PDB file of C-alpha atoms in Angstrom:
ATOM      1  CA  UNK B 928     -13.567 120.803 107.862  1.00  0.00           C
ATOM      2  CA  UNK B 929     -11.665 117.883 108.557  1.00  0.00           C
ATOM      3  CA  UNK B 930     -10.444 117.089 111.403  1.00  0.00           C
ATOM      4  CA  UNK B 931      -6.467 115.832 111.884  1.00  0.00           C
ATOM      5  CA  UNK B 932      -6.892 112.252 112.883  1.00  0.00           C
ATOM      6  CA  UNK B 933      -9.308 111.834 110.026  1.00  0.00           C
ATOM      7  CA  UNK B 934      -6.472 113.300 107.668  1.00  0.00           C
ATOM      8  CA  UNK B 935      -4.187 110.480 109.091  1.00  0.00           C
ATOM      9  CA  UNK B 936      -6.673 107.544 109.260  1.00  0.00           C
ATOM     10  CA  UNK B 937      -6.709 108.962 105.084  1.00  0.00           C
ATOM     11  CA  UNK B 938      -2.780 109.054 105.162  1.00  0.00           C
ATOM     12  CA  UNK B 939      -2.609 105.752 107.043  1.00  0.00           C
ATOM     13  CA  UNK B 940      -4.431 103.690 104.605  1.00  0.00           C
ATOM     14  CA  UNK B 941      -2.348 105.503 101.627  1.00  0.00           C
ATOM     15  CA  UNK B 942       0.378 103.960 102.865  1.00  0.00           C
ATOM     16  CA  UNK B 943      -0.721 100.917 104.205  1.00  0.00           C
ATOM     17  CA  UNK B 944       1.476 100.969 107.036  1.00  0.00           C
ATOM     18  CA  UNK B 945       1.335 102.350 110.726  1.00  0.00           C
ATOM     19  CA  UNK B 946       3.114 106.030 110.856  1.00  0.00           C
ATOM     20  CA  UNK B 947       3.139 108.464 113.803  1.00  0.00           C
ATOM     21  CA  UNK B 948       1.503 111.719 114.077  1.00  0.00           C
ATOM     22  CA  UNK B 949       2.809 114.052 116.881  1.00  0.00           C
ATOM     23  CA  UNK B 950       0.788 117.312 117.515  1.00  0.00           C
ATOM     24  CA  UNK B 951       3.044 119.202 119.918  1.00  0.00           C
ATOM     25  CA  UNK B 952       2.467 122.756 122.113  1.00  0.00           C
ATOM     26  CA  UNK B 953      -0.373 124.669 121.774  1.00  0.00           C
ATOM     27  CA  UNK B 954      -0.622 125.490 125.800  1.00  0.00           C
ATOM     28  CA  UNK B 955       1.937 126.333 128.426  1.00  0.00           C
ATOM     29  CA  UNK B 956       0.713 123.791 130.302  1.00  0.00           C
ATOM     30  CA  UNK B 957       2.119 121.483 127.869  1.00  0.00           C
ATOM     31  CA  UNK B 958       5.654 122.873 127.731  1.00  0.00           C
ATOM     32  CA  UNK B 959       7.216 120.724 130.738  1.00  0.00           C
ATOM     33  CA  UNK B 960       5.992 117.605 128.980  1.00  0.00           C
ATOM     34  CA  UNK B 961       6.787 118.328 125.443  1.00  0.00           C
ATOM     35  CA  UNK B 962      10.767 119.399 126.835  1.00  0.00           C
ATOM     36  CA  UNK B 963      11.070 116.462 128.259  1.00  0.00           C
ATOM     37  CA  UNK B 964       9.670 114.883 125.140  1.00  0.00           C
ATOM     38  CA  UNK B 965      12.052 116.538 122.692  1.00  0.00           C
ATOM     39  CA  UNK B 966      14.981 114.771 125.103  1.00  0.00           C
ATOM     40  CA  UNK B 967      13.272 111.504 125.645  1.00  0.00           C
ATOM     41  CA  UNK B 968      13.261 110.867 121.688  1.00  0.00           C
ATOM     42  CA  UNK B 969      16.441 112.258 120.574  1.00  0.00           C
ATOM     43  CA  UNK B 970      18.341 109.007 121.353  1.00  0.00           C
ATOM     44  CA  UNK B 971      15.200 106.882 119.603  1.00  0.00           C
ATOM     45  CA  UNK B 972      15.888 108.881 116.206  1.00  0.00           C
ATOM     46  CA  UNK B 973      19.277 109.782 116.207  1.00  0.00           C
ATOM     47  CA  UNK B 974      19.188 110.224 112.556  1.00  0.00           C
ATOM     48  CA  UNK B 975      16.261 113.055 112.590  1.00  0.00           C
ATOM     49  CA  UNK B 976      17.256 116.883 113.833  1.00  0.00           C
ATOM     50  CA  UNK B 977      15.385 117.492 116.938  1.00  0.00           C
ATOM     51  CA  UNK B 978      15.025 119.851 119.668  1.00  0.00           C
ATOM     52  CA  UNK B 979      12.525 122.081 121.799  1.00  0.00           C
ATOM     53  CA  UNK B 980      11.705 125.380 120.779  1.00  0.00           C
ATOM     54  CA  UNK B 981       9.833 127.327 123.943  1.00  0.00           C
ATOM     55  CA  UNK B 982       6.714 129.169 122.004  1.00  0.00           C
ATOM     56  CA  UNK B 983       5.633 130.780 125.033  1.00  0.00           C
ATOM     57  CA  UNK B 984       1.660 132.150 125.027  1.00  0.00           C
ATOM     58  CA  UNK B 985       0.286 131.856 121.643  1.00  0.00           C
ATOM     59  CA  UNK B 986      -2.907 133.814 122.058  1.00  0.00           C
ATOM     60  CA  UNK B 987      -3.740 136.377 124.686  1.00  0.00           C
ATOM     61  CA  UNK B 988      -7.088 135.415 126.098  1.00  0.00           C
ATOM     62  CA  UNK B 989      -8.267 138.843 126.475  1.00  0.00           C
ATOM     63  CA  UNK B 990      -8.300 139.188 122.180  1.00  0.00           C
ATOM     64  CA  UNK B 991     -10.435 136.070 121.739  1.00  0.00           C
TER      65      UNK B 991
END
């Protein structure tokens, strides 16, 4: 399987210029960074929709 920075290293030299990848939220842990995040950037890309969605717990350790 491959993994998601080799899928953008691939991407990358498609395009043959530098892009950005962001992989956001998969723990709770995360959530106070990624907020602030979503806040931090809005001014930087004014022209792109974005905003912070609260996920909550996405798997239930005692399932696993």
């Amino acid at each position: 399987m491959m993994e998601v920075v080799d899928c953008m290293e691939q991407v990358i030299a498609g395009f043959g210029r530098d892009i950005a990848l962001f992989v956001i939220g998969h723990q709770e842990s995360e959530n106070a960074g990624i907020k602030y995040l979503s806040a931090w950037i809005i001014p930087l890309v004014s022209d792109i929709p974005v905003c912070y969605l609260e996920s909550g717990a996405l798997f239930d350790p005692a399932e696993l």
